Amino acid sequence: MTTLYEGAYAKLNLTLDVLGKRKDGYHDLQSVMQTISIRDDVEIDIGTGKEWKLLCSMEGIPTDRRNLAMKAAAVYCDALGKDPGGLEIRIHKRIPSGAGMGGGSADAAAVLRALNRHYGEPLSLPALAELGAQVGSDVPFCTICGTAMVEGRGERLRKLPDMPDCVFVVCKPEFSVSTPELYQKIDTAAIPVRPDNRAMESALLAGDLEAVARQVYNVFDPVVTAEHLELNYIKSICNSYGSLAQQMTGSGSAVFAILPSFEYAAVVCNMLKENYPQVYIAKPV
Ligand code: ATP
């Protein structure tokens, strides 16, 4: 039996635009995504000689084939005709669930990378990311990590220059948002403000953190904030203590702030911790 270890990195949407609904029911998106140092640890035993099994340290996460990590293992083995001879996946969870931080997708991507390494890298990283699209929309990006422009329903990726050095503070309020309901609510024809992804790309190319911060925008942010005004409270705390930008990630409910240094981030983190138990400090990875 062999044990594989892989980190599963959370993502933030620096920008998120919803362009329209497709005939297949999915929405076309355009998003600049960033992986951060908040991570789950994924361990895989290969060759257990038993039924496939998954253990997760967080309650409420499915441990059967609905778990995206299990699905990723099945998709990988099917696509490459591999039989691992029994498999056990253990997930030590740190990424908050229902946060818009792609926790399930990150675990799935980690499984894809670990299995591909175990079998001698038969797939290139772009091919592995393409396979990830069969598991979930955010899986391709979580497979490649870093900073990227993500389009379509998540399957079209283009690497961008790395995020300039900065520190993120991420705050996950108690409530969660149903992603399908949010997509139903957003009328793509009536989105009043959209991110300027070209300007974001230029700011990244210039390595200009303040310019990057000016382009941070998620079209879901005002829709969720209208129903959960506490997001404004979180953002105002961040803004008052030196944050360059503060915005919800993905379909929420986590809000992230961009700080120029760890000292600033520590102050924002301490202020938020007075009211919120789930506050994290992270670096771009
Ligand atoms: P996204 O940004 O992709 O919408 P999210 O942060 O909103 O992600 P996840 O943490 O990925 O949400 O979890 C959403 C749901 O996915 C959970 O309620 C859970 O039922 C299911 N799920 C399946 N596999 C996993 C996994 N490995 N980890 C966490 N959740 C998983």
PDB file of N, CA and C in Angstrom, residues 34-99:
ATOM      1  N   GLN A  34      -7.721  33.314  -7.839  1.00  0.00           N
ATOM      2  CA  GLN A  34      -6.442  33.276  -7.137  1.00  0.00           C
ATOM      3  C   GLN A  34      -6.494  32.171  -6.082  1.00  0.00           C
ATOM      4  N   THR A  35      -5.472  31.321  -6.046  1.00  0.00           N
ATOM      5  CA  THR A  35      -5.415  30.368  -4.925  1.00  0.00           C
ATOM      6  C   THR A  35      -4.688  31.023  -3.751  1.00  0.00           C
ATOM      7  N   ILE A  36      -5.065  30.594  -2.550  1.00  0.00           N
ATOM      8  CA  ILE A  36      -4.499  31.180  -1.328  1.00  0.00           C
ATOM      9  C   ILE A  36      -4.041  30.053  -0.390  1.00  0.00           C
ATOM     10  N   SER A  37      -3.307  30.454   0.646  1.00  0.00           N
ATOM     11  CA  SER A  37      -2.634  29.461   1.488  1.00  0.00           C
ATOM     12  C   SER A  37      -3.544  28.778   2.520  1.00  0.00           C
ATOM     13  N   ILE A  38      -4.845  29.044   2.504  1.00  0.00           N
ATOM     14  CA  ILE A  38      -5.760  28.264   3.346  1.00  0.00           C
ATOM     15  C   ILE A  38      -5.958  26.933   2.624  1.00  0.00           C
ATOM     16  N   ARG A  39      -5.634  25.825   3.312  1.00  0.00           N
ATOM     17  CA  ARG A  39      -5.699  24.571   2.565  1.00  0.00           C
ATOM     18  C   ARG A  39      -6.198  23.398   3.404  1.00  0.00           C
ATOM     19  N   ASP A  40      -6.807  22.446   2.674  1.00  0.00           N
ATOM     20  CA  ASP A  40      -7.124  21.137   3.250  1.00  0.00           C
ATOM     21  C   ASP A  40      -5.926  20.234   2.969  1.00  0.00           C
ATOM     22  N   ASP A  41      -5.721  19.240   3.843  1.00  0.00           N
ATOM     23  CA  ASP A  41      -4.697  18.231   3.564  1.00  0.00           C
ATOM     24  C   ASP A  41      -5.391  16.957   3.121  1.00  0.00           C
ATOM     25  N   VAL A  42      -4.962  16.455   1.975  1.00  0.00           N
ATOM     26  CA  VAL A  42      -5.579  15.249   1.419  1.00  0.00           C
ATOM     27  C   VAL A  42      -4.560  14.112   1.449  1.00  0.00           C
ATOM     28  N   GLU A  43      -4.973  12.983   2.014  1.00  0.00           N
ATOM     29  CA  GLU A  43      -4.120  11.776   2.022  1.00  0.00           C
ATOM     30  C   GLU A  43      -4.868  10.678   1.291  1.00  0.00           C
ATOM     31  N   ILE A  44      -4.152   9.952   0.463  1.00  0.00           N
ATOM     32  CA  ILE A  44      -4.796   8.846  -0.275  1.00  0.00           C
ATOM     33  C   ILE A  44      -3.977   7.572  -0.077  1.00  0.00           C
ATOM     34  N   ASP A  45      -4.626   6.530   0.460  1.00  0.00           N
ATOM     35  CA  ASP A  45      -3.996   5.207   0.491  1.00  0.00           C
ATOM     36  C   ASP A  45      -4.379   4.490  -0.791  1.00  0.00           C
ATOM     37  N   ILE A  46      -3.384   4.030  -1.514  1.00  0.00           N
ATOM     38  CA  ILE A  46      -3.635   3.307  -2.774  1.00  0.00           C
ATOM     39  C   ILE A  46      -3.335   1.836  -2.525  1.00  0.00           C
ATOM     40  N   GLY A  47      -4.229   0.961  -2.985  1.00  0.00           N
ATOM     41  CA  GLY A  47      -3.982  -0.476  -2.860  1.00  0.00           C
ATOM     42  C   GLY A  47      -4.368  -0.997  -1.490  1.00  0.00           C
ATOM     43  N   THR A  48      -5.515  -0.543  -0.977  1.00  0.00           N
ATOM     44  CA  THR A  48      -5.971  -1.006   0.342  1.00  0.00           C
ATOM     45  C   THR A  48      -6.566  -2.410   0.251  1.00  0.00           C
ATOM     46  N   GLY A  49      -6.937  -2.799  -0.964  1.00  0.00           N
ATOM     47  CA  GLY A  49      -7.586  -4.106  -1.146  1.00  0.00           C
ATOM     48  C   GLY A  49      -9.011  -4.126  -0.619  1.00  0.00           C
ATOM     49  N   LYS A  50      -9.548  -2.941  -0.320  1.00  0.00           N
ATOM     50  CA  LYS A  50     -10.922  -2.861   0.214  1.00  0.00           C
ATOM     51  C   LYS A  50     -11.753  -1.931  -0.664  1.00  0.00           C
ATOM     52  N   GLU A  51     -13.034  -1.810  -0.315  1.00  0.00           N
ATOM     53  CA  GLU A  51     -13.952  -0.856  -0.965  1.00  0.00           C
ATOM     54  C   GLU A  51     -13.398   0.561  -0.876  1.00  0.00           C
ATOM     55  N   TRP A  52     -13.705   1.394  -1.848  1.00  0.00           N
ATOM     56  CA  TRP A  52     -13.292   2.797  -1.767  1.00  0.00           C
ATOM     57  C   TRP A  52     -13.979   3.445  -0.557  1.00  0.00           C
ATOM     58  N   LYS A  53     -13.197   4.278   0.147  1.00  0.00           N
ATOM     59  CA  LYS A  53     -13.716   4.865   1.384  1.00  0.00           C
ATOM     60  C   LYS A  53     -13.208   6.299   1.494  1.00  0.00           C
ATOM     61  N   LEU A  54     -14.007   7.178   2.098  1.00  0.00           N
ATOM     62  CA  LEU A  54     -13.554   8.557   2.324  1.00  0.00           C
ATOM     63  C   LEU A  54     -13.854   8.969   3.764  1.00  0.00           C
ATOM     64  N   LEU A  55     -12.894   9.590   4.401  1.00  0.00           N
ATOM     65  CA  LEU A  55     -13.070  10.126   5.753  1.00  0.00           C
ATOM     66  C   LEU A  55     -12.801  11.619   5.695  1.00  0.00           C
ATOM     67  N   CYS A  56     -13.652  12.398   6.373  1.00  0.00           N
ATOM     68  CA  CYS A  56     -13.462  13.854   6.352  1.00  0.00           C
ATOM     69  C   CYS A  56     -13.548  14.376   7.781  1.00  0.00           C
ATOM     70  N   SER A  57     -12.636  15.288   8.136  1.00  0.00           N
ATOM     71  CA  SER A  57     -12.593  15.776   9.521  1.00  0.00           C
ATOM     72  C   SER A  57     -13.734  16.741   9.840  1.00  0.00           C
ATOM     73  N   MET A  58     -14.453  17.224   8.803  1.00  0.00           N
ATOM     74  CA  MET A  58     -15.540  18.201   9.055  1.00  0.00           C
ATOM     75  C   MET A  58     -16.893  17.501   8.942  1.00  0.00           C
ATOM     76  N   GLU A  59     -17.757  17.756   9.912  1.00  0.00           N
ATOM     77  CA  GLU A  59     -19.092  17.143   9.859  1.00  0.00           C
ATOM     78  C   GLU A  59     -19.927  17.782   8.756  1.00  0.00           C
ATOM     79  N   GLY A  60     -20.855  17.011   8.209  1.00  0.00           N
ATOM     80  CA  GLY A  60     -21.795  17.557   7.241  1.00  0.00           C
ATOM     81  C   GLY A  60     -21.316  17.481   5.802  1.00  0.00           C
ATOM     82  N   ILE A  61     -20.106  17.003   5.593  1.00  0.00           N
ATOM     83  CA  ILE A  61     -19.588  16.851   4.220  1.00  0.00           C
ATOM     84  C   ILE A  61     -19.870  15.412   3.783  1.00  0.00           C
ATOM     85  N   PRO A  62     -20.436  15.210   2.593  1.00  0.00           N
ATOM     86  CA  PRO A  62     -20.736  13.826   2.191  1.00  0.00           C
ATOM     87  C   PRO A  62     -19.459  12.995   2.087  1.00  0.00           C
ATOM     88  N   THR A  63     -19.546  11.714   2.485  1.00  0.00           N
ATOM     89  CA  THR A  63     -18.354  10.859   2.424  1.00  0.00           C
ATOM     90  C   THR A  63     -18.527   9.743   1.384  1.00  0.00           C
ATOM     91  N   ASP A  64     -19.608   9.836   0.615  1.00  0.00           N
ATOM     92  CA  ASP A  64     -19.815   8.838  -0.442  1.00  0.00           C
ATOM     93  C   ASP A  64     -19.396   9.432  -1.793  1.00  0.00           C
ATOM     94  N   ARG A  65     -19.920   8.874  -2.870  1.00  0.00           N
ATOM     95  CA  ARG A  65     -19.493   9.312  -4.208  1.00  0.00           C
ATOM     96  C   ARG A  65     -19.948  10.733  -4.557  1.00  0.00           C
ATOM     97  N   ARG A  66     -20.784  11.340  -3.674  1.00  0.00           N
ATOM     98  CA  ARG A  66     -21.140  12.752  -3.905  1.00  0.00           C
ATOM     99  C   ARG A  66     -19.969  13.658  -3.563  1.00  0.00           C
ATOM    100  N   ASN A  67     -19.039  13.161  -2.759  1.00  0.00           N
ATOM    101  CA  ASN A  67     -17.879  13.990  -2.420  1.00  0.00           C
ATOM    102  C   ASN A  67     -17.025  14.187  -3.669  1.00  0.00           C
ATOM    103  N   LEU A  68     -16.690  15.441  -3.946  1.00  0.00           N
ATOM    104  CA  LEU A  68     -15.973  15.734  -5.200  1.00  0.00           C
ATOM    105  C   LEU A  68     -14.607  15.055  -5.261  1.00  0.00           C
ATOM    106  N   ALA A  69     -14.011  14.772  -4.091  1.00  0.00           N
ATOM    107  CA  ALA A  69     -12.706  14.087  -4.084  1.00  0.00           C
ATOM    108  C   ALA A  69     -12.873  12.647  -4.575  1.00  0.00           C
ATOM    109  N   MET A  70     -13.947  11.991  -4.147  1.00  0.00           N
ATOM    110  CA  MET A  70     -14.257  10.627  -4.611  1.00  0.00           C
ATOM    111  C   MET A  70     -14.549  10.635  -6.102  1.00  0.00           C
ATOM    112  N   LYS A  71     -15.341  11.651  -6.498  1.00  0.00           N
ATOM    113  CA  LYS A  71     -15.721  11.747  -7.910  1.00  0.00           C
ATOM    114  C   LYS A  71     -14.468  11.927  -8.773  1.00  0.00           C
ATOM    115  N   ALA A  72     -13.544  12.746  -8.286  1.00  0.00           N
ATOM    116  CA  ALA A  72     -12.303  13.000  -9.043  1.00  0.00           C
ATOM    117  C   ALA A  72     -11.503  11.711  -9.197  1.00  0.00           C
ATOM    118  N   ALA A  73     -11.418  10.913  -8.130  1.00  0.00           N
ATOM    119  CA  ALA A  73     -10.665   9.656  -8.210  1.00  0.00           C
ATOM    120  C   ALA A  73     -11.311   8.734  -9.238  1.00  0.00           C
ATOM    121  N   ALA A  74     -12.653   8.684  -9.239  1.00  0.00           N
ATOM    122  CA  ALA A  74     -13.359   7.815 -10.186  1.00  0.00           C
ATOM    123  C   ALA A  74     -13.150   8.297 -11.619  1.00  0.00           C
ATOM    124  N   VAL A  75     -13.246   9.621 -11.817  1.00  0.00           N
ATOM    125  CA  VAL A  75     -13.075  10.175 -13.168  1.00  0.00           C
ATOM    126  C   VAL A  75     -11.654   9.889 -13.670  1.00  0.00           C
ATOM    127  N   TYR A  76     -10.661  10.066 -12.788  1.00  0.00           N
ATOM    128  CA  TYR A  76      -9.257   9.844 -13.196  1.00  0.00           C
ATOM    129  C   TYR A  76      -9.035   8.372 -13.572  1.00  0.00           C
ATOM    130  N   CYS A  77      -9.473   7.470 -12.694  1.00  0.00           N
ATOM    131  CA  CYS A  77      -9.231   6.034 -12.938  1.00  0.00           C
ATOM    132  C   CYS A  77      -9.965   5.558 -14.187  1.00  0.00           C
ATOM    133  N   ASP A  78     -11.196   6.055 -14.403  1.00  0.00           N
ATOM    134  CA  ASP A  78     -11.954   5.683 -15.609  1.00  0.00           C
ATOM    135  C   ASP A  78     -11.245   6.177 -16.858  1.00  0.00           C
ATOM    136  N   ALA A  79     -10.842   7.451 -16.834  1.00  0.00           N
ATOM    137  CA  ALA A  79     -10.252   8.054 -18.031  1.00  0.00           C
ATOM    138  C   ALA A  79      -8.938   7.384 -18.401  1.00  0.00           C
ATOM    139  N   LEU A  80      -8.164   6.964 -17.405  1.00  0.00           N
ATOM    140  CA  LEU A  80      -6.853   6.387 -17.711  1.00  0.00           C
ATOM    141  C   LEU A  80      -6.820   4.865 -17.605  1.00  0.00           C
ATOM    142  N   GLY A  81      -7.982   4.271 -17.334  1.00  0.00           N
ATOM    143  CA  GLY A  81      -8.055   2.813 -17.245  1.00  0.00           C
ATOM    144  C   GLY A  81      -7.205   2.258 -16.110  1.00  0.00           C
ATOM    145  N   LYS A  82      -7.166   2.950 -14.982  1.00  0.00           N
ATOM    146  CA  LYS A  82      -6.353   2.494 -13.840  1.00  0.00           C
ATOM    147  C   LYS A  82      -7.240   1.819 -12.792  1.00  0.00           C
ATOM    148  N   ASP A  83      -6.716   0.780 -12.163  1.00  0.00           N
ATOM    149  CA  ASP A  83      -7.396   0.160 -11.035  1.00  0.00           C
ATOM    150  C   ASP A  83      -6.472   0.252  -9.822  1.00  0.00           C
ATOM    151  N   PRO A  84      -6.770   1.161  -8.896  1.00  0.00           N
ATOM    152  CA  PRO A  84      -5.857   1.343  -7.761  1.00  0.00           C
ATOM    153  C   PRO A  84      -5.890   0.181  -6.759  1.00  0.00           C
ATOM    154  N   GLY A  85      -6.788  -0.775  -6.945  1.00  0.00           N
ATOM    155  CA  GLY A  85      -6.860  -1.916  -6.028  1.00  0.00           C
ATOM    156  C   GLY A  85      -7.290  -1.508  -4.627  1.00  0.00           C
ATOM    157  N   GLY A  86      -8.315  -0.693  -4.575  1.00  0.00           N
ATOM    158  CA  GLY A  86      -8.812  -0.206  -3.272  1.00  0.00           C
ATOM    159  C   GLY A  86      -8.164   1.120  -2.926  1.00  0.00           C
ATOM    160  N   LEU A  87      -8.974   2.000  -2.355  1.00  0.00           N
ATOM    161  CA  LEU A  87      -8.487   3.371  -2.142  1.00  0.00           C
ATOM    162  C   LEU A  87      -9.179   3.997  -0.936  1.00  0.00           C
ATOM    163  N   GLU A  88      -8.407   4.657  -0.093  1.00  0.00           N
ATOM    164  CA  GLU A  88      -9.009   5.400   1.030  1.00  0.00           C
ATOM    165  C   GLU A  88      -8.513   6.843   0.974  1.00  0.00           C
ATOM    166  N   ILE A  89      -9.476   7.778   0.949  1.00  0.00           N
ATOM    167  CA  ILE A  89      -9.131   9.205   0.925  1.00  0.00           C
ATOM    168  C   ILE A  89      -9.443   9.785   2.300  1.00  0.00           C
ATOM    169  N   ARG A  90      -8.479  10.506   2.871  1.00  0.00           N
ATOM    170  CA  ARG A  90      -8.727  11.204   4.146  1.00  0.00           C
ATOM    171  C   ARG A  90      -8.538  12.702   3.904  1.00  0.00           C
ATOM    172  N   ILE A  91      -9.554  13.478   4.301  1.00  0.00           N
ATOM    173  CA  ILE A  91      -9.476  14.931   4.098  1.00  0.00           C
ATOM    174  C   ILE A  91      -9.448  15.612   5.461  1.00  0.00           C
ATOM    175  N   HIS A  92      -8.350  16.322   5.726  1.00  0.00           N
ATOM    176  CA  HIS A  92      -8.306  17.150   6.928  1.00  0.00           C
ATOM    177  C   HIS A  92      -8.745  18.537   6.479  1.00  0.00           C
ATOM    178  N   LYS A  93      -9.976  18.923   6.864  1.00  0.00           N
ATOM    179  CA  LYS A  93     -10.582  20.138   6.313  1.00  0.00           C
ATOM    180  C   LYS A  93     -10.254  21.381   7.102  1.00  0.00           C
ATOM    181  N   ARG A  94      -9.820  22.401   6.394  1.00  0.00           N
ATOM    182  CA  ARG A  94      -9.652  23.728   6.992  1.00  0.00           C
ATOM    183  C   ARG A  94     -10.445  24.771   6.206  1.00  0.00           C
ATOM    184  N   ILE A  95     -10.660  24.505   4.914  1.00  0.00           N
ATOM    185  CA  ILE A  95     -11.392  25.473   4.076  1.00  0.00           C
ATOM    186  C   ILE A  95     -12.854  25.463   4.521  1.00  0.00           C
ATOM    187  N   PRO A  96     -13.395  26.634   4.918  1.00  0.00           N
ATOM    188  CA  PRO A  96     -14.801  26.619   5.334  1.00  0.00           C
ATOM    189  C   PRO A  96     -15.711  26.205   4.187  1.00  0.00           C
ATOM    190  N   SER A  97     -16.800  25.522   4.544  1.00  0.00           N
ATOM    191  CA  SER A  97     -17.733  25.012   3.529  1.00  0.00           C
ATOM    192  C   SER A  97     -18.810  26.050   3.241  1.00  0.00           C
ATOM    193  N   GLY A  98     -19.304  26.043   2.007  1.00  0.00           N
ATOM    194  CA  GLY A  98     -20.349  26.992   1.634  1.00  0.00           C
ATOM    195  C   GLY A  98     -19.881  28.426   1.744  1.00  0.00           C
ATOM    196  N   ALA A  99     -18.612  28.641   1.397  1.00  0.00           N
ATOM    197  CA  ALA A  99     -17.995  29.953   1.574  1.00  0.00           C
ATOM    198  C   ALA A  99     -17.707  30.657   0.252  1.00  0.00           C
TER     199      ALA A  99
END
